[in-house]
Amino acid sequence: MSGPDGRAAADRDGGDAPPVALARPRSLSHLFWAFSWLALQGFGGVLAVAQRELVERLNWMSREEFVETLAVAQVLPGPNVVNISLMIGDRFFGLRGALVALAGMMTFPAVIVLVLAALSTTWLASPRMTGALRGMGAVSAGLILATGFKLLPSLKKNPVGLMPGLALAALVFGATVWLKLPLFWIVLSVGGLGMTLALIALKRGRAGARA
């Protein structure tokens, strides 16, 4: 995995273009406002915005690094994007960075939620507002799907490989949509299978390099 100090990152399009040097936040205030802006764009879901901001606009991570960080965030307690903010903040500035990134993610959304809670008995109770919020759910689902398709090329460089990765994704989709299994068991079973396949692939790669 490439580091934040300008080391070469894998090409984001999966092609043969030269590697791109990664950037890093200039200061703690830059980190705070970057995550604040990310959080304020996340109506209906922050994951799609996080990928666009951290990978495409700020260039703090490659697509492969984002997928790896998201995978770790998925299996940790708490919201995925909050976990990602903590890991990225710690990566650049240690504990201070983790706390500042978390503050950026939470401060303005918390203020907005408190204001909306004060208005909930009148404004949010109207039928028009209820319908609008339901429509936002459909937009959120579309954003998550679009992000998933955008990150698919990164599976080519994953130790598991593209086709096994797609098969694991299909297993998760089926277990979630049709079997309606609890997330804990999905992570434990399919996630454990993915880790096992990755370890086997890495061992084979090391053995081939020694031969």
JSON list of N, CA, C and O in Angstrom, two decimals, residues 91-149:
[
{"chain": "A", "resi": 91, "resn": "ARG", "atom": "N", "xyz": [-3.47, 8.41, 10.25]},
{"chain": "A", "resi": 91, "resn": "ARG", "atom": "CA", "xyz": [-2.42, 8.12, 9.27]},
{"chain": "A", "resi": 91, "resn": "ARG", "atom": "C", "xyz": [-1.54, 9.34, 9.01]},
{"chain": "A", "resi": 91, "resn": "ARG", "atom": "O", "xyz": [-0.32, 9.22, 8.87]},
{"chain": "A", "resi": 92, "resn": "PHE", "atom": "N", "xyz": [-2.14, 10.52, 8.97]},
{"chain": "A", "resi": 92, "resn": "PHE", "atom": "CA", "xyz": [-1.38, 11.71, 8.64]},
{"chain": "A", "resi": 92, "resn": "PHE", "atom": "C", "xyz": [-0.83, 12.45, 9.86]},
{"chain": "A", "resi": 92, "resn": "PHE", "atom": "O", "xyz": [0.28, 12.99, 9.81]},
{"chain": "A", "resi": 93, "resn": "PHE", "atom": "N", "xyz": [-1.60, 12.49, 10.97]},
{"chain": "A", "resi": 93, "resn": "PHE", "atom": "CA", "xyz": [-1.19, 13.31, 12.11]},
{"chain": "A", "resi": 93, "resn": "PHE", "atom": "C", "xyz": [-1.28, 12.57, 13.45]},
{"chain": "A", "resi": 93, "resn": "PHE", "atom": "O", "xyz": [-1.24, 13.21, 14.50]},
{"chain": "A", "resi": 94, "resn": "GLY", "atom": "N", "xyz": [-1.43, 11.27, 13.43]},
{"chain": "A", "resi": 94, "resn": "GLY", "atom": "CA", "xyz": [-1.51, 10.52, 14.67]},
{"chain": "A", "resi": 94, "resn": "GLY", "atom": "C", "xyz": [-2.84, 10.74, 15.39]},
{"chain": "A", "resi": 94, "resn": "GLY", "atom": "O", "xyz": [-3.88, 10.99, 14.77]},
{"chain": "A", "resi": 95, "resn": "LEU", "atom": "N", "xyz": [-2.80, 10.66, 16.72]},
{"chain": "A", "resi": 95, "resn": "LEU", "atom": "CA", "xyz": [-4.01, 10.79, 17.52]},
{"chain": "A", "resi": 95, "resn": "LEU", "atom": "C", "xyz": [-4.68, 12.14, 17.31]},
{"chain": "A", "resi": 95, "resn": "LEU", "atom": "O", "xyz": [-5.92, 12.22, 17.23]},
{"chain": "A", "resi": 96, "resn": "ARG", "atom": "N", "xyz": [-3.90, 13.22, 17.23]},
{"chain": "A", "resi": 96, "resn": "ARG", "atom": "CA", "xyz": [-4.49, 14.55, 16.99]},
{"chain": "A", "resi": 96, "resn": "ARG", "atom": "C", "xyz": [-5.27, 14.56, 15.68]},
{"chain": "A", "resi": 96, "resn": "ARG", "atom": "O", "xyz": [-6.37, 15.10, 15.61]},
{"chain": "A", "resi": 97, "resn": "GLY", "atom": "N", "xyz": [-4.69, 13.96, 14.64]},
{"chain": "A", "resi": 97, "resn": "GLY", "atom": "CA", "xyz": [-5.38, 13.93, 13.36]},
{"chain": "A", "resi": 97, "resn": "GLY", "atom": "C", "xyz": [-6.66, 13.13, 13.42]},
{"chain": "A", "resi": 97, "resn": "GLY", "atom": "O", "xyz": [-7.67, 13.51, 12.81]},
{"chain": "A", "resi": 98, "resn": "ALA", "atom": "N", "xyz": [-6.65, 12.00, 14.15]},
{"chain": "A", "resi": 98, "resn": "ALA", "atom": "CA", "xyz": [-7.87, 11.20, 14.27]},
{"chain": "A", "resi": 98, "resn": "ALA", "atom": "C", "xyz": [-8.99, 12.00, 14.94]},
{"chain": "A", "resi": 98, "resn": "ALA", "atom": "O", "xyz": [-10.14, 11.98, 14.49]},
{"chain": "A", "resi": 99, "resn": "LEU", "atom": "N", "xyz": [-8.65, 12.72, 16.01]},
{"chain": "A", "resi": 99, "resn": "LEU", "atom": "CA", "xyz": [-9.66, 13.51, 16.72]},
{"chain": "A", "resi": 99, "resn": "LEU", "atom": "C", "xyz": [-10.16, 14.69, 15.87]},
{"chain": "A", "resi": 99, "resn": "LEU", "atom": "O", "xyz": [-11.35, 15.00, 15.86]},
{"chain": "A", "resi": 100, "resn": "VAL", "atom": "N", "xyz": [-9.25, 15.33, 15.12]},
{"chain": "A", "resi": 100, "resn": "VAL", "atom": "CA", "xyz": [-9.64, 16.46, 14.28]},
{"chain": "A", "resi": 100, "resn": "VAL", "atom": "C", "xyz": [-10.52, 15.99, 13.13]},
{"chain": "A", "resi": 100, "resn": "VAL", "atom": "O", "xyz": [-11.54, 16.62, 12.80]},
{"chain": "A", "resi": 101, "resn": "ALA", "atom": "N", "xyz": [-10.16, 14.87, 12.49]},
{"chain": "A", "resi": 101, "resn": "ALA", "atom": "CA", "xyz": [-10.98, 14.33, 11.40]},
{"chain": "A", "resi": 101, "resn": "ALA", "atom": "C", "xyz": [-12.36, 13.94, 11.91]},
{"chain": "A", "resi": 101, "resn": "ALA", "atom": "O", "xyz": [-13.38, 14.19, 11.25]},
{"chain": "A", "resi": 102, "resn": "LEU", "atom": "N", "xyz": [-12.41, 13.33, 13.10]},
{"chain": "A", "resi": 102, "resn": "LEU", "atom": "CA", "xyz": [-13.69, 12.97, 13.69]},
{"chain": "A", "resi": 102, "resn": "LEU", "atom": "C", "xyz": [-14.53, 14.21, 13.98]},
{"chain": "A", "resi": 102, "resn": "LEU", "atom": "O", "xyz": [-15.74, 14.23, 13.72]},
{"chain": "A", "resi": 103, "resn": "ALA", "atom": "N", "xyz": [-13.89, 15.26, 14.50]},
{"chain": "A", "resi": 103, "resn": "ALA", "atom": "CA", "xyz": [-14.61, 16.52, 14.76]},
{"chain": "A", "resi": 103, "resn": "ALA", "atom": "C", "xyz": [-15.15, 17.10, 13.46]},
{"chain": "A", "resi": 103, "resn": "ALA", "atom": "O", "xyz": [-16.28, 17.61, 13.42]},
{"chain": "A", "resi": 104, "resn": "GLY", "atom": "N", "xyz": [-14.37, 17.04, 12.40]},
{"chain": "A", "resi": 104, "resn": "GLY", "atom": "CA", "xyz": [-14.85, 17.53, 11.11]},
{"chain": "A", "resi": 104, "resn": "GLY", "atom": "C", "xyz": [-16.06, 16.76, 10.61]},
{"chain": "A", "resi": 104, "resn": "GLY", "atom": "O", "xyz": [-16.99, 17.34, 10.04]},
{"chain": "A", "resi": 105, "resn": "MET", "atom": "N", "xyz": [-16.06, 15.43, 10.83]},
{"chain": "A", "resi": 105, "resn": "MET", "atom": "CA", "xyz": [-17.18, 14.61, 10.39]},
{"chain": "A", "resi": 105, "resn": "MET", "atom": "C", "xyz": [-18.44, 14.87, 11.19]},
{"chain": "A", "resi": 105, "resn": "MET", "atom": "O", "xyz": [-19.56, 14.76, 10.67]},
{"chain": "A", "resi": 106, "resn": "MET", "atom": "N", "xyz": [-18.30, 15.22, 12.48]},
{"chain": "A", "resi": 106, "resn": "MET", "atom": "CA", "xyz": [-19.46, 15.22, 13.37]},
{"chain": "A", "resi": 106, "resn": "MET", "atom": "C", "xyz": [-20.01, 16.60, 13.71]},
{"chain": "A", "resi": 106, "resn": "MET", "atom": "O", "xyz": [-21.20, 16.72, 14.01]},
{"chain": "A", "resi": 107, "resn": "THR", "atom": "N", "xyz": [-19.20, 17.66, 13.70]},
{"chain": "A", "resi": 107, "resn": "THR", "atom": "CA", "xyz": [-19.62, 18.94, 14.27]},
{"chain": "A", "resi": 107, "resn": "THR", "atom": "C", "xyz": [-20.82, 19.52, 13.54]},
{"chain": "A", "resi": 107, "resn": "THR", "atom": "O", "xyz": [-21.90, 19.73, 14.14]},
{"chain": "A", "resi": 108, "resn": "PHE", "atom": "N", "xyz": [-20.68, 19.81, 12.25]},
{"chain": "A", "resi": 108, "resn": "PHE", "atom": "CA", "xyz": [-21.77, 20.46, 11.52]},
{"chain": "A", "resi": 108, "resn": "PHE", "atom": "C", "xyz": [-22.99, 19.55, 11.33]},
{"chain": "A", "resi": 108, "resn": "PHE", "atom": "O", "xyz": [-24.13, 20.01, 11.47]},
{"chain": "A", "resi": 109, "resn": "PRO", "atom": "N", "xyz": [-22.81, 18.25, 11.02]},
{"chain": "A", "resi": 109, "resn": "PRO", "atom": "CA", "xyz": [-23.99, 17.38, 10.98]},
{"chain": "A", "resi": 109, "resn": "PRO", "atom": "C", "xyz": [-24.75, 17.33, 12.30]},
{"chain": "A", "resi": 109, "resn": "PRO", "atom": "O", "xyz": [-25.99, 17.27, 12.31]},
{"chain": "A", "resi": 110, "resn": "ALA", "atom": "N", "xyz": [-24.01, 17.35, 13.43]},
{"chain": "A", "resi": 110, "resn": "ALA", "atom": "CA", "xyz": [-24.70, 17.34, 14.73]},
{"chain": "A", "resi": 110, "resn": "ALA", "atom": "C", "xyz": [-25.55, 18.59, 14.92]},
{"chain": "A", "resi": 110, "resn": "ALA", "atom": "O", "xyz": [-26.69, 18.52, 15.41]},
{"chain": "A", "resi": 111, "resn": "VAL", "atom": "N", "xyz": [-25.02, 19.74, 14.50]},
{"chain": "A", "resi": 111, "resn": "VAL", "atom": "CA", "xyz": [-25.78, 20.99, 14.60]},
{"chain": "A", "resi": 111, "resn": "VAL", "atom": "C", "xyz": [-27.04, 20.91, 13.74]},
{"chain": "A", "resi": 111, "resn": "VAL", "atom": "O", "xyz": [-28.14, 21.29, 14.17]},
{"chain": "A", "resi": 112, "resn": "ILE", "atom": "N", "xyz": [-26.89, 20.40, 12.51]},
{"chain": "A", "resi": 112, "resn": "ILE", "atom": "CA", "xyz": [-28.03, 20.30, 11.60]},
{"chain": "A", "resi": 112, "resn": "ILE", "atom": "C", "xyz": [-29.09, 19.35, 12.16]},
{"chain": "A", "resi": 112, "resn": "ILE", "atom": "O", "xyz": [-30.29, 19.65, 12.12]},
{"chain": "A", "resi": 113, "resn": "VAL", "atom": "N", "xyz": [-28.66, 18.22, 12.72]},
{"chain": "A", "resi": 113, "resn": "VAL", "atom": "CA", "xyz": [-29.61, 17.26, 13.28]},
{"chain": "A", "resi": 113, "resn": "VAL", "atom": "C", "xyz": [-30.35, 17.86, 14.46]},
{"chain": "A", "resi": 113, "resn": "VAL", "atom": "O", "xyz": [-31.57, 17.66, 14.63]},
{"chain": "A", "resi": 114, "resn": "LEU", "atom": "N", "xyz": [-29.66, 18.62, 15.30]},
{"chain": "A", "resi": 114, "resn": "LEU", "atom": "CA", "xyz": [-30.33, 19.25, 16.45]},
{"chain": "A", "resi": 114, "resn": "LEU", "atom": "C", "xyz": [-31.37, 20.27, 15.98]},
{"chain": "A", "resi": 114, "resn": "LEU", "atom": "O", "xyz": [-32.46, 20.36, 16.56]},
{"chain": "A", "resi": 115, "resn": "VAL", "atom": "N", "xyz": [-31.03, 21.02, 14.94]},
{"chain": "A", "resi": 115, "resn": "VAL", "atom": "CA", "xyz": [-32.00, 21.99, 14.41]},
{"chain": "A", "resi": 115, "resn": "VAL", "atom": "C", "xyz": [-33.21, 21.27, 13.83]},
{"chain": "A", "resi": 115, "resn": "VAL", "atom": "O", "xyz": [-34.37, 21.66, 14.06]},
{"chain": "A", "resi": 116, "resn": "LEU", "atom": "N", "xyz": [-32.96, 20.19, 13.07]},
{"chain": "A", "resi": 116, "resn": "LEU", "atom": "CA", "xyz": [-34.07, 19.43, 12.48]},
{"chain": "A", "resi": 116, "resn": "LEU", "atom": "C", "xyz": [-34.92, 18.78, 13.57]},
{"chain": "A", "resi": 116, "resn": "LEU", "atom": "O", "xyz": [-36.15, 18.68, 13.43]},
{"chain": "A", "resi": 117, "resn": "ALA", "atom": "N", "xyz": [-34.28, 18.33, 14.65]},
{"chain": "A", "resi": 117, "resn": "ALA", "atom": "CA", "xyz": [-35.04, 17.73, 15.74]},
{"chain": "A", "resi": 117, "resn": "ALA", "atom": "C", "xyz": [-35.97, 18.75, 16.38]},
{"chain": "A", "resi": 117, "resn": "ALA", "atom": "O", "xyz": [-37.11, 18.43, 16.78]},
{"chain": "A", "resi": 118, "resn": "ALA", "atom": "N", "xyz": [-35.52, 20.01, 16.46]},
{"chain": "A", "resi": 118, "resn": "ALA", "atom": "CA", "xyz": [-36.37, 21.06, 17.01]},
{"chain": "A", "resi": 118, "resn": "ALA", "atom": "C", "xyz": [-37.56, 21.35, 16.11]},
{"chain": "A", "resi": 118, "resn": "ALA", "atom": "O", "xyz": [-38.63, 21.76, 16.58]},
{"chain": "A", "resi": 119, "resn": "LEU", "atom": "N", "xyz": [-37.40, 21.11, 14.80]},
{"chain": "A", "resi": 119, "resn": "LEU", "atom": "CA", "xyz": [-38.47, 21.37, 13.85]},
{"chain": "A", "resi": 119, "resn": "LEU", "atom": "C", "xyz": [-39.31, 20.14, 13.55]},
{"chain": "A", "resi": 119, "resn": "LEU", "atom": "O", "xyz": [-40.28, 20.22, 12.79]},
{"chain": "A", "resi": 120, "resn": "SER", "atom": "N", "xyz": [-38.94, 19.00, 14.12]},
{"chain": "A", "resi": 120, "resn": "SER", "atom": "CA", "xyz": [-39.54, 17.74, 13.70]},
{"chain": "A", "resi": 120, "resn": "SER", "atom": "C", "xyz": [-41.03, 17.65, 13.99]},
{"chain": "A", "resi": 120, "resn": "SER", "atom": "O", "xyz": [-41.77, 16.96, 13.29]},
{"chain": "A", "resi": 121, "resn": "THR", "atom": "N", "xyz": [-41.50, 18.31, 15.02]},
{"chain": "A", "resi": 121, "resn": "THR", "atom": "CA", "xyz": [-42.91, 18.19, 15.38]},
{"chain": "A", "resi": 121, "resn": "THR", "atom": "C", "xyz": [-43.84, 18.89, 14.40]},
{"chain": "A", "resi": 121, "resn": "THR", "atom": "O", "xyz": [-45.01, 18.59, 14.32]},
{"chain": "A", "resi": 122, "resn": "THR", "atom": "N", "xyz": [-43.30, 19.82, 13.61]},
{"chain": "A", "resi": 122, "resn": "THR", "atom": "CA", "xyz": [-44.16, 20.56, 12.67]},
{"chain": "A", "resi": 122, "resn": "THR", "atom": "C", "xyz": [-43.71, 20.35, 11.23]},
{"chain": "A", "resi": 122, "resn": "THR", "atom": "O", "xyz": [-44.41, 19.76, 10.42]},
{"chain": "A", "resi": 123, "resn": "TRP", "atom": "N", "xyz": [-42.52, 20.81, 10.91]},
{"chain": "A", "resi": 123, "resn": "TRP", "atom": "CA", "xyz": [-42.07, 20.82, 9.51]},
{"chain": "A", "resi": 123, "resn": "TRP", "atom": "C", "xyz": [-41.88, 19.42, 8.96]},
{"chain": "A", "resi": 123, "resn": "TRP", "atom": "O", "xyz": [-42.38, 19.07, 7.89]},
{"chain": "A", "resi": 124, "resn": "LEU", "atom": "N", "xyz": [-41.16, 18.54, 9.71]},
{"chain": "A", "resi": 124, "resn": "LEU", "atom": "CA", "xyz": [-40.88, 17.20, 9.21]},
{"chain": "A", "resi": 124, "resn": "LEU", "atom": "C", "xyz": [-42.10, 16.29, 9.22]},
{"chain": "A", "resi": 124, "resn": "LEU", "atom": "O", "xyz": [-42.09, 15.25, 8.58]},
{"chain": "A", "resi": 125, "resn": "ALA", "atom": "N", "xyz": [-43.13, 16.66, 9.96]},
{"chain": "A", "resi": 125, "resn": "ALA", "atom": "CA", "xyz": [-44.32, 15.83, 10.02]},
{"chain": "A", "resi": 125, "resn": "ALA", "atom": "C", "xyz": [-45.25, 16.01, 8.84]},
{"chain": "A", "resi": 125, "resn": "ALA", "atom": "O", "xyz": [-46.20, 15.25, 8.67]},
{"chain": "A", "resi": 126, "resn": "SER", "atom": "N", "xyz": [-45.02, 17.00, 8.00]},
{"chain": "A", "resi": 126, "resn": "SER", "atom": "CA", "xyz": [-45.89, 17.24, 6.86]},
{"chain": "A", "resi": 126, "resn": "SER", "atom": "C", "xyz": [-45.75, 16.13, 5.82]},
{"chain": "A", "resi": 126, "resn": "SER", "atom": "O", "xyz": [-44.67, 15.58, 5.63]},
{"chain": "A", "resi": 127, "resn": "PRO", "atom": "N", "xyz": [-46.84, 15.76, 5.14]},
{"chain": "A", "resi": 127, "resn": "PRO", "atom": "CA", "xyz": [-46.78, 14.68, 4.14]},
{"chain": "A", "resi": 127, "resn": "PRO", "atom": "C", "xyz": [-45.78, 14.95, 3.02]},
{"chain": "A", "resi": 127, "resn": "PRO", "atom": "O", "xyz": [-45.12, 14.03, 2.53]},
{"chain": "A", "resi": 128, "resn": "ARG", "atom": "N", "xyz": [-45.66, 16.19, 2.59]},
{"chain": "A", "resi": 128, "resn": "ARG", "atom": "CA", "xyz": [-44.71, 16.52, 1.52]},
{"chain": "A", "resi": 128, "resn": "ARG", "atom": "C", "xyz": [-43.28, 16.24, 1.95]},
{"chain": "A", "resi": 128, "resn": "ARG", "atom": "O", "xyz": [-42.47, 15.70, 1.19]},
{"chain": "A", "resi": 129, "resn": "MET", "atom": "N", "xyz": [-42.94, 16.62, 3.20]},
{"chain": "A", "resi": 129, "resn": "MET", "atom": "CA", "xyz": [-41.58, 16.40, 3.68]},
{"chain": "A", "resi": 129, "resn": "MET", "atom": "C", "xyz": [-41.31, 14.92, 3.85]},
{"chain": "A", "resi": 129, "resn": "MET", "atom": "O", "xyz": [-40.20, 14.44, 3.57]},
{"chain": "A", "resi": 130, "resn": "THR", "atom": "N", "xyz": [-42.30, 14.15, 4.29]},
{"chain": "A", "resi": 130, "resn": "THR", "atom": "CA", "xyz": [-42.13, 12.71, 4.43]},
{"chain": "A", "resi": 130, "resn": "THR", "atom": "C", "xyz": [-41.84, 12.06, 3.09]},
{"chain": "A", "resi": 130, "resn": "THR", "atom": "O", "xyz": [-40.96, 11.21, 2.96]},
{"chain": "A", "resi": 131, "resn": "GLY", "atom": "N", "xyz": [-42.59, 12.49, 2.05]},
{"chain": "A", "resi": 131, "resn": "GLY", "atom": "CA", "xyz": [-42.34, 11.95, 0.71]},
{"chain": "A", "resi": 131, "resn": "GLY", "atom": "C", "xyz": [-40.97, 12.33, 0.18]},
{"chain": "A", "resi": 131, "resn": "GLY", "atom": "O", "xyz": [-40.30, 11.51, -0.47]},
{"chain": "A", "resi": 132, "resn": "ALA", "atom": "N", "xyz": [-40.54, 13.55, 0.47]},
{"chain": "A", "resi": 132, "resn": "ALA", "atom": "CA", "xyz": [-39.22, 13.97, 0.02]},
{"chain": "A", "resi": 132, "resn": "ALA", "atom": "C", "xyz": [-38.12, 13.15, 0.68]},
{"chain": "A", "resi": 132, "resn": "ALA", "atom": "O", "xyz": [-37.14, 12.77, 0.02]},
{"chain": "A", "resi": 133, "resn": "LEU", "atom": "N", "xyz": [-38.26, 12.83, 1.96]},
{"chain": "A", "resi": 133, "resn": "LEU", "atom": "CA", "xyz": [-37.26, 12.03, 2.65]},
{"chain": "A", "resi": 133, "resn": "LEU", "atom": "C", "xyz": [-37.24, 10.60, 2.13]},
{"chain": "A", "resi": 133, "resn": "LEU", "atom": "O", "xyz": [-36.17, 9.98, 2.03]},
{"chain": "A", "resi": 134, "resn": "ARG", "atom": "N", "xyz": [-38.39, 10.07, 1.74]},
{"chain": "A", "resi": 134, "resn": "ARG", "atom": "CA", "xyz": [-38.42, 8.73, 1.14]},
{"chain": "A", "resi": 134, "resn": "ARG", "atom": "C", "xyz": [-37.71, 8.74, -0.21]},
{"chain": "A", "resi": 134, "resn": "ARG", "atom": "O", "xyz": [-37.00, 7.80, -0.56]},
{"chain": "A", "resi": 135, "resn": "GLY", "atom": "N", "xyz": [-37.91, 9.80, -0.98]},
{"chain": "A", "resi": 135, "resn": "GLY", "atom": "CA", "xyz": [-37.21, 9.91, -2.25]},
{"chain": "A", "resi": 135, "resn": "GLY", "atom": "C", "xyz": [-35.71, 9.99, -2.08]},
{"chain": "A", "resi": 135, "resn": "GLY", "atom": "O", "xyz": [-34.94, 9.48, -2.90]},
{"chain": "A", "resi": 136, "resn": "MET", "atom": "N", "xyz": [-35.27, 10.61, -0.99]},
{"chain": "A", "resi": 136, "resn": "MET", "atom": "CA", "xyz": [-33.84, 10.71, -0.72]},
{"chain": "A", "resi": 136, "resn": "MET", "atom": "C", "xyz": [-33.24, 9.34, -0.47]},
{"chain": "A", "resi": 136, "resn": "MET", "atom": "O", "xyz": [-32.06, 9.09, -0.76]},
{"chain": "A", "resi": 137, "resn": "GLY", "atom": "N", "xyz": [-34.05, 8.41, 0.06]},
{"chain": "A", "resi": 137, "resn": "GLY", "atom": "CA", "xyz": [-33.56, 7.04, 0.26]},
{"chain": "A", "resi": 137, "resn": "GLY", "atom": "C", "xyz": [-33.20, 6.37, -1.06]},
{"chain": "A", "resi": 137, "resn": "GLY", "atom": "O", "xyz": [-32.21, 5.64, -1.15]},
{"chain": "A", "resi": 138, "resn": "ALA", "atom": "N", "xyz": [-34.01, 6.62, -2.10]},
{"chain": "A", "resi": 138, "resn": "ALA", "atom": "CA", "xyz": [-33.69, 6.05, -3.42]},
{"chain": "A", "resi": 138, "resn": "ALA", "atom": "C", "xyz": [-32.41, 6.64, -3.98]},
{"chain": "A", "resi": 138, "resn": "ALA", "atom": "O", "xyz": [-31.58, 5.94, -4.59]},
{"chain": "A", "resi": 139, "resn": "VAL", "atom": "N", "xyz": [-32.21, 7.94, -3.76]},
{"chain": "A", "resi": 139, "resn": "VAL", "atom": "CA", "xyz": [-30.97, 8.59, -4.22]},
{"chain": "A", "resi": 139, "resn": "VAL", "atom": "C", "xyz": [-29.77, 7.99, -3.49]},
{"chain": "A", "resi": 139, "resn": "VAL", "atom": "O", "xyz": [-28.71, 7.74, -4.09]},
{"chain": "A", "resi": 140, "resn": "SER", "atom": "N", "xyz": [-29.91, 7.74, -2.20]},
{"chain": "A", "resi": 140, "resn": "SER", "atom": "CA", "xyz": [-28.83, 7.15, -1.41]},
{"chain": "A", "resi": 140, "resn": "SER", "atom": "C", "xyz": [-28.44, 5.78, -1.96]},
{"chain": "A", "resi": 140, "resn": "SER", "atom": "O", "xyz": [-27.25, 5.47, -2.10]},
{"chain": "A", "resi": 141, "resn": "ALA", "atom": "N", "xyz": [-29.45, 4.96, -2.28]},
{"chain": "A", "resi": 141, "resn": "ALA", "atom": "CA", "xyz": [-29.16, 3.64, -2.84]},
{"chain": "A", "resi": 141, "resn": "ALA", "atom": "C", "xyz": [-28.43, 3.75, -4.17]},
{"chain": "A", "resi": 141, "resn": "ALA", "atom": "O", "xyz": [-27.49, 3.00, -4.45]},
{"chain": "A", "resi": 142, "resn": "GLY", "atom": "N", "xyz": [-28.84, 4.71, -5.00]},
{"chain": "A", "resi": 142, "resn": "GLY", "atom": "CA", "xyz": [-28.17, 4.91, -6.28]},
{"chain": "A", "resi": 142, "resn": "GLY", "atom": "C", "xyz": [-26.72, 5.35, -6.12]},
{"chain": "A", "resi": 142, "resn": "GLY", "atom": "O", "xyz": [-25.83, 4.89, -6.85]},
{"chain": "A", "resi": 143, "resn": "LEU", "atom": "N", "xyz": [-26.46, 6.22, -5.14]},
{"chain": "A", "resi": 143, "resn": "LEU", "atom": "CA", "xyz": [-25.09, 6.68, -4.89]},
{"chain": "A", "resi": 143, "resn": "LEU", "atom": "C", "xyz": [-24.20, 5.53, -4.45]},
{"chain": "A", "resi": 143, "resn": "LEU", "atom": "O", "xyz": [-23.05, 5.40, -4.88]},
{"chain": "A", "resi": 144, "resn": "ILE", "atom": "N", "xyz": [-24.73, 4.66, -3.58]},
{"chain": "A", "resi": 144, "resn": "ILE", "atom": "CA", "xyz": [-23.93, 3.53, -3.10]},
{"chain": "A", "resi": 144, "resn": "ILE", "atom": "C", "xyz": [-23.62, 2.57, -4.24]},
{"chain": "A", "resi": 144, "resn": "ILE", "atom": "O", "xyz": [-22.49, 2.08, -4.39]},
{"chain": "A", "resi": 145, "resn": "LEU", "atom": "N", "xyz": [-24.62, 2.29, -5.10]},
{"chain": "A", "resi": 145, "resn": "LEU", "atom": "CA", "xyz": [-24.40, 1.40, -6.24]},
{"chain": "A", "resi": 145, "resn": "LEU", "atom": "C", "xyz": [-23.37, 1.99, -7.20]},
{"chain": "A", "resi": 145, "resn": "LEU", "atom": "O", "xyz": [-22.48, 1.28, -7.70]},
{"chain": "A", "resi": 146, "resn": "ALA", "atom": "N", "xyz": [-23.50, 3.30, -7.48]},
{"chain": "A", "resi": 146, "resn": "ALA", "atom": "CA", "xyz": [-22.55, 3.95, -8.39]},
{"chain": "A", "resi": 146, "resn": "ALA", "atom": "C", "xyz": [-21.13, 3.88, -7.85]},
{"chain": "A", "resi": 146, "resn": "ALA", "atom": "O", "xyz": [-20.17, 3.65, -8.60]},
{"chain": "A", "resi": 147, "resn": "THR", "atom": "N", "xyz": [-20.98, 4.07, -6.54]},
{"chain": "A", "resi": 147, "resn": "THR", "atom": "CA", "xyz": [-19.65, 3.98, -5.94]},
{"chain": "A", "resi": 147, "resn": "THR", "atom": "C", "xyz": [-19.09, 2.57, -6.05]},
{"chain": "A", "resi": 147, "resn": "THR", "atom": "O", "xyz": [-17.90, 2.38, -6.33]},
{"chain": "A", "resi": 148, "resn": "GLY", "atom": "N", "xyz": [-19.95, 1.58, -5.84]},
{"chain": "A", "resi": 148, "resn": "GLY", "atom": "CA", "xyz": [-19.51, 0.20, -5.97]},
{"chain": "A", "resi": 148, "resn": "GLY", "atom": "C", "xyz": [-18.99, -0.11, -7.36]},
{"chain": "A", "resi": 148, "resn": "GLY", "atom": "O", "xyz": [-17.92, -0.73, -7.53]},
{"chain": "A", "resi": 149, "resn": "PHE", "atom": "N", "xyz": [-19.72, 0.32, -8.39]},
{"chain": "A", "resi": 149, "resn": "PHE", "atom": "CA", "xyz": [-19.28, 0.09, -9.77]},
{"chain": "A", "resi": 149, "resn": "PHE", "atom": "C", "xyz": [-17.98, 0.84, -10.07]},
{"chain": "A", "resi": 149, "resn": "PHE", "atom": "O", "xyz": [-17.11, 0.36, -10.79]}
]
